[in-house]
DNA sequence: CTTGCATTTGACCAAGTGGTCAAAACAACG
DNA sequence: CGTTGTTTTGACCACTTGGTCAAATGCAAG
């Protein structure tokens, strides 16, 4: 019975979500105002509220859309593939996400920094389940001597940290590198670092 | 000619800074209210403003105090020491800072996420100078074959990312590890990862 | 062109915001 | 005790904030 959205609806909802992503990812939920989002989207505030019931609703829509894809790279980690190639591939997919969706990364970072009030449950259920499952897989690889003996949870954390850093701390990275593109160097470095970390120890 | 602070002044200023650190580090500058800080500090709002002229003033005092020590671990990186031990020592000092001062780490993260409006200049001057200097040192070690050939800037970024992650994403780390202390495992993992990353390649 | 619906807006509101101020309460000291 | 300086507070203010609403506008189909 719900009618298909008109072209105007599609355009405006998209504009609001993009504007909301801009502002929420920079200032966090509480630091963001509806006026800011409305200005960025090029709409009046009442008009904005014609498309989304509340500030919460915009934020929730953004988080929901984010979570749909945020964990995809990890889900794709395949137990049947070559262990080292699989893990390095995962890291590369995550780095690409930081490069291509930095606002989404910062939205997530803000949510976590503020104590994850809107996604706490998901962290403890979906996320934990997924991570534990993949950690078990990595542990098996490790036990089988196919990769170095490392703690799989901390390996996953390290991949998150190393890749998201380039999106979340973009301002700092740019300040230090003064202009030069970070991602090329990051990929080379990450490949080296992970390759070394995962390699099975040479016999002594 | 400025009078020494009384005991009450010391206590209240300290309480305000601690409360401000709590709130700013969680919600960022714009997401923080004076009422929140006053409540957390156990003072009335006018009383709070008797000690600090404005919300900005509290935030500025916190950032200033933070910056005094934030870069110390990197400054201590010593060109005369053993290269690998120096770098691993740096990483360990940074990890200890995440463990012992997580609120400060999150305050910094929030500031960067919001585009570093209050410390932009420092990033481009003091920080960049320091990092470039230490990067040059690491490059020299690399050129001399004392550590693996890696990009020193990205090495430094990786140490920042790996260590600060445990403070900034604490909620997520705890959700995944469900209770178990993260830092012991983190140190073991970090030592392995950096050791492998820096080791000179075995002759083939 | 008109009818009916989708869209947009100006005016408005109650609550929250950063901040002020004069007066009150307190502390210290002769 | 009284005096003097420090600390604390209640009342208040202008402005911002999230959100409402009725009226106005746009627009597509008959």
Coordinates of N, CA and C in Angstrom, one line a residue, chain A:
Chain A
X1 N 0.8 -1.2 0.0 CA 0.0 0.0 0.0 C 0.9 1.3 0.0
X2 N 2.2 1.1 0.4 CA 3.0 2.3 0.4 C 3.4 2.7 -1.0
X3 N 3.2 3.9 -1.3 CA 3.4 4.4 -2.7 C 4.9 4.5 -3.0
X4 N 5.2 4.3 -4.3 CA 6.6 4.4 -4.7 C 7.0 5.9 -4.6
X5 N 8.2 6.1 -4.1 CA 8.7 7.5 -4.0 C 8.8 8.2 -5.3
X6 N 8.3 9.5 -5.3 CA 8.5 10.3 -6.5 C 9.9 10.7 -6.7
X7 N 10.2 11.3 -7.9 CA 11.5 11.7 -8.2 C 12.0 12.8 -7.2
X8 N 11.1 13.7 -6.9 CA 11.4 14.7 -5.9 C 11.7 14.1 -4.5
X9 N 10.9 13.1 -4.1 CA 11.2 12.5 -2.8 C 12.6 11.8 -2.8
X10 N 12.9 11.1 -3.9 CA 14.2 10.5 -4.0 C 15.3 11.5 -3.9
X11 N 15.2 12.5 -4.7 CA 16.2 13.6 -4.7 C 16.4 14.2 -3.3
X12 N 15.3 14.6 -2.7 CA 15.4 15.3 -1.4 C 15.9 14.4 -0.3
X13 N 15.3 13.2 -0.3 CA 15.8 12.3 0.8 C 17.3 12.0 0.6
X14 N 17.7 11.9 -0.6 CA 19.2 11.6 -0.8 C 20.0 12.8 -0.4
X15 N 19.5 14.0 -0.7 CA 20.2 15.3 -0.4 C 20.3 15.4 1.2
X16 N 19.2 15.1 1.8 CA 19.2 15.1 3.3 C 20.2 14.1 3.9
X17 N 20.2 12.9 3.4 CA 21.1 11.9 3.9 C 22.5 12.3 3.7
X18 N 22.8 12.8 2.5 CA 24.2 13.3 2.2 C 24.6 14.4 3.1
X19 N 23.7 15.4 3.3 CA 24.0 16.5 4.2 C 24.1 16.0 5.6
X20 N 23.2 15.2 6.0 CA 23.3 14.6 7.4 C 24.6 13.9 7.6
X21 N 25.1 13.1 6.6 CA 26.3 12.4 6.7 C 27.5 13.4 6.9
X22 N 27.5 14.5 6.1 CA 28.5 15.5 6.2 C 28.6 16.0 7.6
X23 N 27.4 16.4 8.2 CA 27.4 17.1 9.5 C 27.6 16.1 10.6
X24 N 26.8 15.1 10.6 CA 26.9 14.1 11.7 C 28.4 13.5 11.8
X25 N 29.0 13.3 10.7 CA 30.3 12.6 10.7 C 31.3 13.6 11.2
X26 N 31.0 14.9 11.1 CA 32.0 15.8 11.6 C 31.8 16.2 13.1
X27 N 30.5 16.4 13.5 CA 30.2 16.9 14.8 C 29.6 15.9 15.7
X28 N 29.2 14.7 15.3 CA 28.6 13.8 16.1 C 27.1 14.1 16.3
X29 N 26.3 13.2 16.9 CA 24.9 13.4 17.0 C 24.5 14.7 17.7
X30 N 25.1 14.9 18.9 CA 24.7 16.0 19.7 C 25.2 17.3 19.2
X31 N 26.3 17.3 18.5 CA 26.9 18.5 18.0 C 26.3 19.0 16.7
X32 N 25.4 18.2 16.2 CA 24.8 18.5 14.9 C 23.4 19.2 15.1
X33 N 23.1 20.2 14.3 CA 21.8 20.9 14.4 C 21.1 20.6 13.1
X34 N 19.7 20.6 13.2 CA 18.9 20.5 12.1 C 19.1 21.6 11.1
X35 N 19.3 22.8 11.6 CA 19.6 23.9 10.7 C 20.8 23.7 9.8
X36 N 21.8 23.2 10.4 CA 23.0 22.9 9.6 C 22.7 21.9 8.5
X37 N 22.0 20.8 8.9 CA 21.7 19.8 7.9 C 20.8 20.4 6.8
X38 N 19.8 21.2 7.2 CA 18.9 21.8 6.2 C 19.7 22.7 5.3
X39 N 20.6 23.6 5.8 CA 21.4 24.5 5.0 C 22.2 23.7 4.0
X40 N 22.9 22.7 4.5 CA 23.8 21.9 3.7 C 23.0 21.2 2.6
X41 N 21.8 20.8 2.9 CA 20.9 20.1 1.9 C 20.2 21.1 1.0
X42 N 20.2 22.3 1.4 CA 19.6 23.3 0.5 C 18.0 23.3 0.7
X43 N 17.6 22.9 1.9 CA 16.2 22.9 2.2 C 15.9 23.7 3.4
X44 N 14.6 24.1 3.6 CA 14.2 24.8 4.8 C 14.0 23.7 5.9
X45 N 14.1 24.1 7.1 CA 14.0 23.1 8.2 C 12.7 22.4 8.2
X46 N 11.5 23.1 8.1 CA 10.3 22.4 8.1 C 10.2 21.4 6.9
X47 N 10.8 21.8 5.8 CA 10.8 20.9 4.7 C 11.6 19.7 4.9
X48 N 12.7 19.9 5.6 CA 13.5 18.7 6.0 C 12.7 17.8 6.8
X49 N 11.9 18.3 7.8 CA 11.1 17.5 8.7 C 9.9 16.9 8.0
X50 N 9.6 17.4 6.8 CA 8.6 16.7 6.0 C 9.1 15.4 5.5
X51 N 10.4 15.2 5.3 CA 10.9 14.0 4.8 C 11.4 13.0 5.9
X52 N 11.9 13.6 7.0 CA 12.3 12.8 8.1 C 11.6 13.3 9.4
X53 N 11.1 12.4 10.1 CA 10.3 12.8 11.3 C 11.1 13.5 12.3
X54 N 12.4 13.3 12.4 CA 13.2 13.9 13.5 C 14.7 13.8 13.2
X55 N 15.4 14.5 14.0 CA 16.9 14.4 13.9 C 17.3 13.0 14.1
X56 N 16.8 12.4 15.1 CA 17.1 10.9 15.3 C 16.8 10.1 14.1
X57 N 15.7 10.4 13.4 CA 15.4 9.5 12.2 C 16.4 9.6 11.1
X58 N 16.9 10.8 10.9 CA 18.0 11.0 9.9 C 19.2 10.2 10.3
X59 N 19.6 10.4 11.6 CA 20.8 9.7 12.1 C 20.6 8.2 12.0
X60 N 19.4 7.7 12.4 CA 19.2 6.3 12.4 C 19.3 5.7 11.0
X61 N 18.7 6.5 10.0 CA 18.7 6.0 8.6 C 20.2 5.9 8.1
X62 N 21.0 6.9 8.5 CA 22.4 6.9 8.1 C 23.1 5.7 8.7
X63 N 22.9 5.4 10.0 CA 23.6 4.3 10.7 C 23.1 3.0 10.1
X64 N 21.9 2.9 9.8 CA 21.4 1.7 9.2 C 22.0 1.4 7.9
X65 N 22.0 2.4 7.1 CA 22.6 2.3 5.7 C 24.1 1.9 5.9
X66 N 24.8 2.5 6.8 CA 26.2 2.2 7.1 C 26.4 0.8 7.4
X67 N 25.6 0.3 8.4 CA 25.9 -1.0 8.9 C 25.6 -2.1 7.9
X68 N 24.8 -1.8 6.9 CA 24.5 -2.7 5.9 C 25.8 -3.1 5.1
X69 N 26.7 -2.2 5.0 CA 27.9 -2.5 4.2 C 29.2 -2.5 5.0
X70 N 29.1 -2.0 6.2 CA 30.3 -1.8 7.0 C 31.1 -3.1 7.2
X71 N 30.3 -4.1 7.4 CA 31.0 -5.4 7.8 C 31.1 -6.3 6.6
X72 N 30.7 -5.9 5.4 CA 30.8 -6.7 4.2 C 32.3 -7.2 4.0
X73 N 33.3 -6.3 4.0 CA 34.6 -6.8 3.8 C 35.0 -7.9 4.7
X74 N 34.6 -7.9 5.9 CA 35.0 -9.0 6.8 C 34.2 -10.2 6.5
X75 N 32.9 -10.0 6.2 CA 32.1 -11.2 5.9 C 32.7 -12.0 4.7
X76 N 33.4 -11.2 3.8 CA 33.9 -11.9 2.6 C 35.2 -12.7 2.9
X77 N 35.7 -12.6 4.1 CA 36.9 -13.4 4.4 C 36.6 -14.9 4.3
X78 N 37.3 -15.5 3.4 CA 36.8 -16.9 3.0 C 37.8 -17.9 3.5
X79 N 37.2 -18.8 4.3 CA 38.0 -19.9 4.9 C 38.6 -20.9 3.8
X80 N 38.0 -20.8 2.6 CA 38.5 -21.7 1.6 C 39.7 -21.2 0.8
X81 N 39.9 -19.9 0.9 CA 41.0 -19.2 0.2 C 42.3 -19.4 0.8
X82 N 43.3 -18.8 0.1 CA 44.7 -18.8 0.7 C 44.7 -17.9 1.9
X83 N 45.1 -18.3 3.0 CA 45.1 -17.6 4.3 C 45.7 -16.2 4.1
X84 N 46.9 -16.1 3.7 CA 47.6 -14.8 3.7 C 46.9 -13.9 2.7
X85 N 46.6 -14.4 1.5 CA 45.9 -13.6 0.5 C 44.5 -13.1 1.0
X86 N 43.8 -14.0 1.7 CA 42.5 -13.6 2.2 C 42.6 -12.4 3.2
X87 N 43.5 -12.5 4.1 CA 43.7 -11.5 5.1 C 44.1 -10.2 4.5
X88 N 45.1 -10.3 3.6 CA 45.6 -9.1 3.0 C 44.5 -8.5 2.1
X89 N 43.7 -9.3 1.5 CA 42.6 -8.8 0.7 C 41.6 -8.1 1.5
X90 N 41.3 -8.7 2.7 CA 40.4 -8.0 3.6 C 40.9 -6.6 4.0
X91 N 42.2 -6.5 4.3 CA 42.8 -5.2 4.7 C 42.7 -4.2 3.5
X92 N 42.9 -4.7 2.3 CA 42.8 -3.8 1.2 C 41.4 -3.3 0.9
X93 N 40.5 -4.2 1.1 CA 39.1 -3.8 1.0 C 38.7 -2.7 2.0
X94 N 39.2 -2.9 3.2 CA 38.9 -2.0 4.3 C 39.6 -0.6 4.0
X95 N 40.8 -0.7 3.5 CA 41.5 0.6 3.1 C 40.8 1.3 2.0
X96 N 40.3 0.5 1.1 CA 39.5 1.1 0.0 C 38.3 1.8 0.5
X97 N 37.6 1.2 1.5 CA 36.4 1.8 2.1 C 36.8 3.1 2.8
X98 N 37.9 3.2 3.5 CA 38.4 4.5 4.1 C 38.6 5.5 3.0
X99 N 39.1 5.1 1.9 CA 39.4 6.1 0.8 C 38.1 6.5 0.2
X100 N 37.2 5.6 -0.1 CA 36.0 5.9 -0.9 C 34.9 6.4 0.0
X101 N 34.8 6.0 1.3 CA 33.7 6.4 2.1 C 34.2 7.0 3.5
X102 N 35.0 8.1 3.4 CA 35.6 8.6 4.6 C 34.5 9.1 5.6
X103 N 33.5 9.7 5.1 CA 32.5 10.3 5.9 C 31.8 9.1 6.7
X104 N 31.5 8.0 6.1 CA 30.9 6.9 6.8 C 31.8 6.4 7.9
X105 N 33.1 6.4 7.6 CA 34.1 5.9 8.6 C 34.0 6.9 9.8
X106 N 33.9 8.2 9.5 CA 33.9 9.1 10.6 C 32.6 9.1 11.4
X107 N 31.5 8.8 10.7 CA 30.2 8.7 11.3 C 30.3 7.5 12.3
X108 N 30.9 6.5 11.9 CA 31.0 5.3 12.8 C 32.0 5.6 14.0
X109 N 33.1 6.3 13.7 CA 34.0 6.7 14.7 C 33.3 7.5 15.8
X110 N 32.6 8.5 15.3 CA 31.8 9.4 16.2 C 30.9 8.6 17.1
X111 N 30.2 7.7 16.5 CA 29.2 6.9 17.2 C 29.9 6.1 18.3
X112 N 31.1 5.5 18.0 CA 31.8 4.7 19.0 C 32.4 5.6 20.1
X113 N 33.0 6.7 19.7 CA 33.5 7.6 20.6 C 32.5 8.0 21.7
X114 N 31.3 8.2 21.2 CA 30.2 8.7 22.1 C 29.6 7.5 22.9
X115 N 30.3 6.4 22.8 CA 29.8 5.2 23.6 C 28.8 4.4 22.9
X116 N 28.7 4.5 21.6 CA 27.8 3.7 20.8 C 26.4 3.6 21.3
X117 N 25.8 4.7 21.7 CA 24.4 4.7 22.3 C 23.4 4.1 21.3
X118 N 23.6 4.2 20.0 CA 22.6 3.8 19.1 C 22.8 2.4 18.5
X119 N 24.0 1.9 18.7 CA 24.3 0.6 18.1 C 25.0 -0.4 19.1
X120 N 24.8 -0.1 20.4 CA 25.4 -0.9 21.4 C 25.0 -2.4 21.2
X121 N 23.7 -2.6 21.0 CA 23.3 -4.0 20.9 C 23.9 -4.7 19.7
X122 N 24.0 -4.0 18.6 CA 24.5 -4.6 17.4 C 26.0 -5.0 17.7
X123 N 26.7 -4.1 18.4 CA 28.1 -4.5 18.6 C 28.2 -5.8 19.4
X124 N 27.3 -5.9 20.4 CA 27.4 -7.1 21.2 C 26.8 -8.4 20.6
X125 N 26.0 -8.2 19.6 CA 25.4 -9.4 18.9 C 26.1 -9.6 17.6
X126 N 25.5 -8.9 16.6 CA 26.0 -9.2 15.2 C 27.5 -9.0 15.0
X127 N 28.0 -7.9 15.5 CA 29.5 -7.7 15.3 C 30.3 -8.7 16.1
X128 N 30.0 -8.9 17.3 CA 30.7 -9.9 18.1 C 30.7 -11.3 17.5
X129 N 29.5 -11.7 17.1 CA 29.3 -13.0 16.4 C 30.2 -13.1 15.2
X130 N 30.1 -12.1 14.3 CA 30.9 -12.2 13.1 C 32.4 -12.2 13.4
X131 N 32.8 -11.4 14.3 CA 34.2 -11.3 14.6 C 34.7 -12.6 15.2
X132 N 34.0 -13.1 16.1 CA 34.4 -14.4 16.8 C 34.5 -15.5 15.7
X133 N 33.5 -15.5 14.8 CA 33.5 -16.5 13.8 C 34.8 -16.4 12.9
X134 N 35.1 -15.2 12.5 CA 36.3 -15.0 11.6 C 37.6 -15.2 12.4
X135 N 37.5 -14.9 13.7 CA 38.7 -15.1 14.6 C 39.0 -16.6 14.7
X136 N 37.9 -17.3 14.8 CA 38.1 -18.8 14.9 C 38.8 -19.3 13.6
X137 N 38.3 -18.8 12.5 CA 38.9 -19.2 11.2 C 40.4 -18.9 11.2
X138 N 40.7 -17.6 11.6 CA 42.1 -17.2 11.6 C 42.9 -18.1 12.6
X139 N 42.3 -18.3 13.7 CA 43.0 -19.2 14.7 C 43.3 -20.6 14.1
X140 N 42.4 -21.1 13.3 CA 42.6 -22.4 12.7 C 43.8 -22.3 11.7
X141 N 43.8 -21.3 10.9 CA 45.0 -21.1 10.0 C 46.3 -21.0 10.8
X142 N 46.2 -20.3 11.9 CA 47.4 -20.1 12.7 C 47.8 -21.5 13.3
X143 N 46.9 -22.2 13.9 CA 47.2 -23.6 14.4 C 47.7 -24.5 13.4
X144 N 47.2 -24.4 12.2 CA 47.7 -25.3 11.1 C 49.0 -24.8 10.5
X145 N 49.6 -23.8 11.1 CA 50.9 -23.3 10.6 C 50.9 -22.7 9.3
X146 N 49.7 -22.2 8.9 CA 49.6 -21.5 7.6 C 49.9 -20.0 7.6
X147 N 49.7 -19.5 8.8 CA 50.2 -18.1 9.1 C 50.9 -18.1 10.5
X148 N 51.5 -17.0 10.8 CA 52.2 -16.9 12.0 C 51.3 -17.1 13.2
X149 N 51.8 -17.4 14.4 CA 51.0 -17.6 15.6 C 50.7 -16.2 16.1
X150 N 49.5 -15.7 15.9 CA 49.1 -14.4 16.4 C 47.7 -14.5 17.0
X151 N 47.3 -13.5 17.8 CA 46.0 -13.4 18.4 C 45.0 -12.9 17.3
X152 N 44.1 -13.7 16.9 CA 43.2 -13.3 15.7 C 42.4 -12.0 16.0
X153 N 41.9 -11.9 17.2 CA 41.1 -10.7 17.6 C 42.0 -9.4 17.4
X154 N 43.2 -9.5 17.9 CA 44.0 -8.3 17.8 C 44.5 -8.1 16.3
X155 N 44.6 -9.1 15.6 CA 44.9 -9.0 14.2 C 43.7 -8.2 13.5
X156 N 42.5 -8.5 13.8 CA 41.4 -7.8 13.2 C 41.3 -6.4 13.7
X157 N 41.5 -6.2 15.0 CA 41.6 -4.8 15.5 C 42.7 -4.0 14.7
X158 N 43.8 -4.6 14.5 CA 44.9 -3.9 13.9 C 44.5 -3.5 12.5
X159 N 43.8 -4.3 11.8 CA 43.4 -4.0 10.4 C 42.4 -2.8 10.5
X160 N 41.4 -2.9 11.4 CA 40.5 -1.8 11.6 C 41.3 -0.5 11.8
X161 N 42.2 -0.6 12.8 CA 42.9 0.6 13.2 C 43.7 1.2 12.1
X162 N 44.4 0.4 11.4 CA 45.4 0.9 10.4 C 44.6 1.5 9.2
X163 N 43.5 0.9 8.9 CA 42.8 1.4 7.7 C 41.9 2.6 8.0
X164 N 41.1 2.5 9.1 CA 40.2 3.6 9.4 C 41.0 4.9 9.8
X165 N 42.2 4.7 10.3 CA 42.9 5.8 10.7 C 43.1 6.9 9.6
X166 N 43.2 6.4 8.4 CA 43.4 7.3 7.2 C 42.1 8.1 6.9
X167 N 41.0 7.6 7.3 CA 39.8 8.4 7.1 C 39.5 9.2 8.3
X168 N 39.6 8.6 9.5 CA 39.2 9.3 10.7 C 40.2 10.4 11.1
X169 N 41.4 10.2 10.9 CA 42.4 11.2 11.2 C 43.0 11.9 10.0
X170 N 42.2 11.9 9.0 CA 42.5 12.5 7.7 C 43.2 13.9 7.8
X171 N 42.6 14.8 8.7 CA 43.2 16.1 8.8 C 44.6 16.1 9.3
X172 N 44.8 15.2 10.2 CA 46.2 15.1 10.8 C 47.1 14.5 9.8
X173 N 46.7 13.4 9.1 CA 47.5 12.8 8.1 C 47.9 13.8 7.0
X174 N 46.9 14.6 6.5 CA 47.2 15.6 5.5 C 48.2 16.7 6.0
X175 N 48.0 17.1 7.3 CA 48.9 18.1 7.9 C 50.3 17.6 7.8
X176 N 50.5 16.3 8.2 CA 51.9 15.8 8.3 C 52.5 15.6 6.9
X177 N 51.6 15.0 6.0 CA 52.1 14.7 4.6 C 52.1 15.9 3.7
X178 N 51.4 17.0 4.2 CA 51.2 18.2 3.4 C 50.9 18.0 1.9
X179 N 49.7 17.5 1.7 CA 49.2 17.4 0.3 C 49.3 16.1 -0.3
X180 N 50.5 15.6 -0.3 CA 50.8 14.3 -1.0 C 49.7 13.2 -0.7
X181 N 49.3 12.5 -1.6 CA 48.2 11.5 -1.4 C 48.7 10.4 -0.5
X182 N 47.9 10.1 0.6 CA 48.3 9.2 1.6 C 48.1 7.7 1.2
X183 N 47.1 7.5 0.4 CA 46.6 6.1 0.2 C 47.6 5.2 -0.6
X184 N 48.2 5.8 -1.5 CA 49.2 5.0 -2.2 C 50.3 4.4 -1.3
X185 N 50.9 5.3 -0.5 CA 51.9 4.9 0.5 C 51.3 4.0 1.5
X186 N 50.1 4.3 1.9 CA 49.4 3.5 2.9 C 49.3 2.0 2.5
X187 N 48.9 1.8 1.2 CA 48.7 0.5 0.7 C 50.0 -0.3 0.7
X188 N 51.0 0.4 0.2 CA 52.4 -0.3 0.2 C 52.8 -0.7 1.6
X189 N 52.7 0.3 2.5 CA 53.1 0.0 3.8 C 52.3 -1.1 4.5
X190 N 51.0 -1.0 4.3 CA 50.1 -2.0 4.9 C 50.4 -3.4 4.4
X191 N 50.7 -3.5 3.1 CA 51.0 -4.8 2.5 C 52.3 -5.4 3.1
X192 N 53.3 -4.5 3.2 CA 54.6 -4.9 3.9 C 54.3 -5.4 5.3
X193 N 53.6 -4.5 6.1 CA 53.4 -4.8 7.5 C 52.6 -6.1 7.7
X194 N 51.5 -6.3 7.0 CA 50.7 -7.5 7.2 C 51.4 -8.7 6.6
X195 N 52.1 -8.5 5.5 CA 52.9 -9.7 5.0 C 53.9 -10.2 6.0
X196 N 54.6 -9.3 6.5 CA 55.6 -9.7 7.5 C 55.0 -10.3 8.8
X197 N 53.9 -9.7 9.2 CA 53.2 -10.1 10.4 C 52.7 -11.5 10.3
X198 N 52.2 -11.9 9.1 CA 51.5 -13.1 8.9 C 52.4 -14.3 8.5
X199 N 53.6 -13.9 7.9 CA 54.4 -14.9 7.4 C 54.8 -16.0 8.5
X200 N 54.8 -17.2 8.1 CA 55.3 -18.2 9.0 C 56.7 -18.0 9.3
X201 N 57.1 -18.2 10.5 CA 58.5 -17.9 10.9 C 59.5 -18.8 10.1
X202 N 60.5 -18.3 9.6 CA 61.5 -19.1 8.9 C 62.2 -20.0 9.9
X203 N 62.4 -21.3 9.5 CA 63.1 -22.2 10.4 C 64.5 -21.7 10.8
X204 N 64.8 -21.8 12.1 CA 66.1 -21.2 12.6 C 67.1 -22.3 12.7

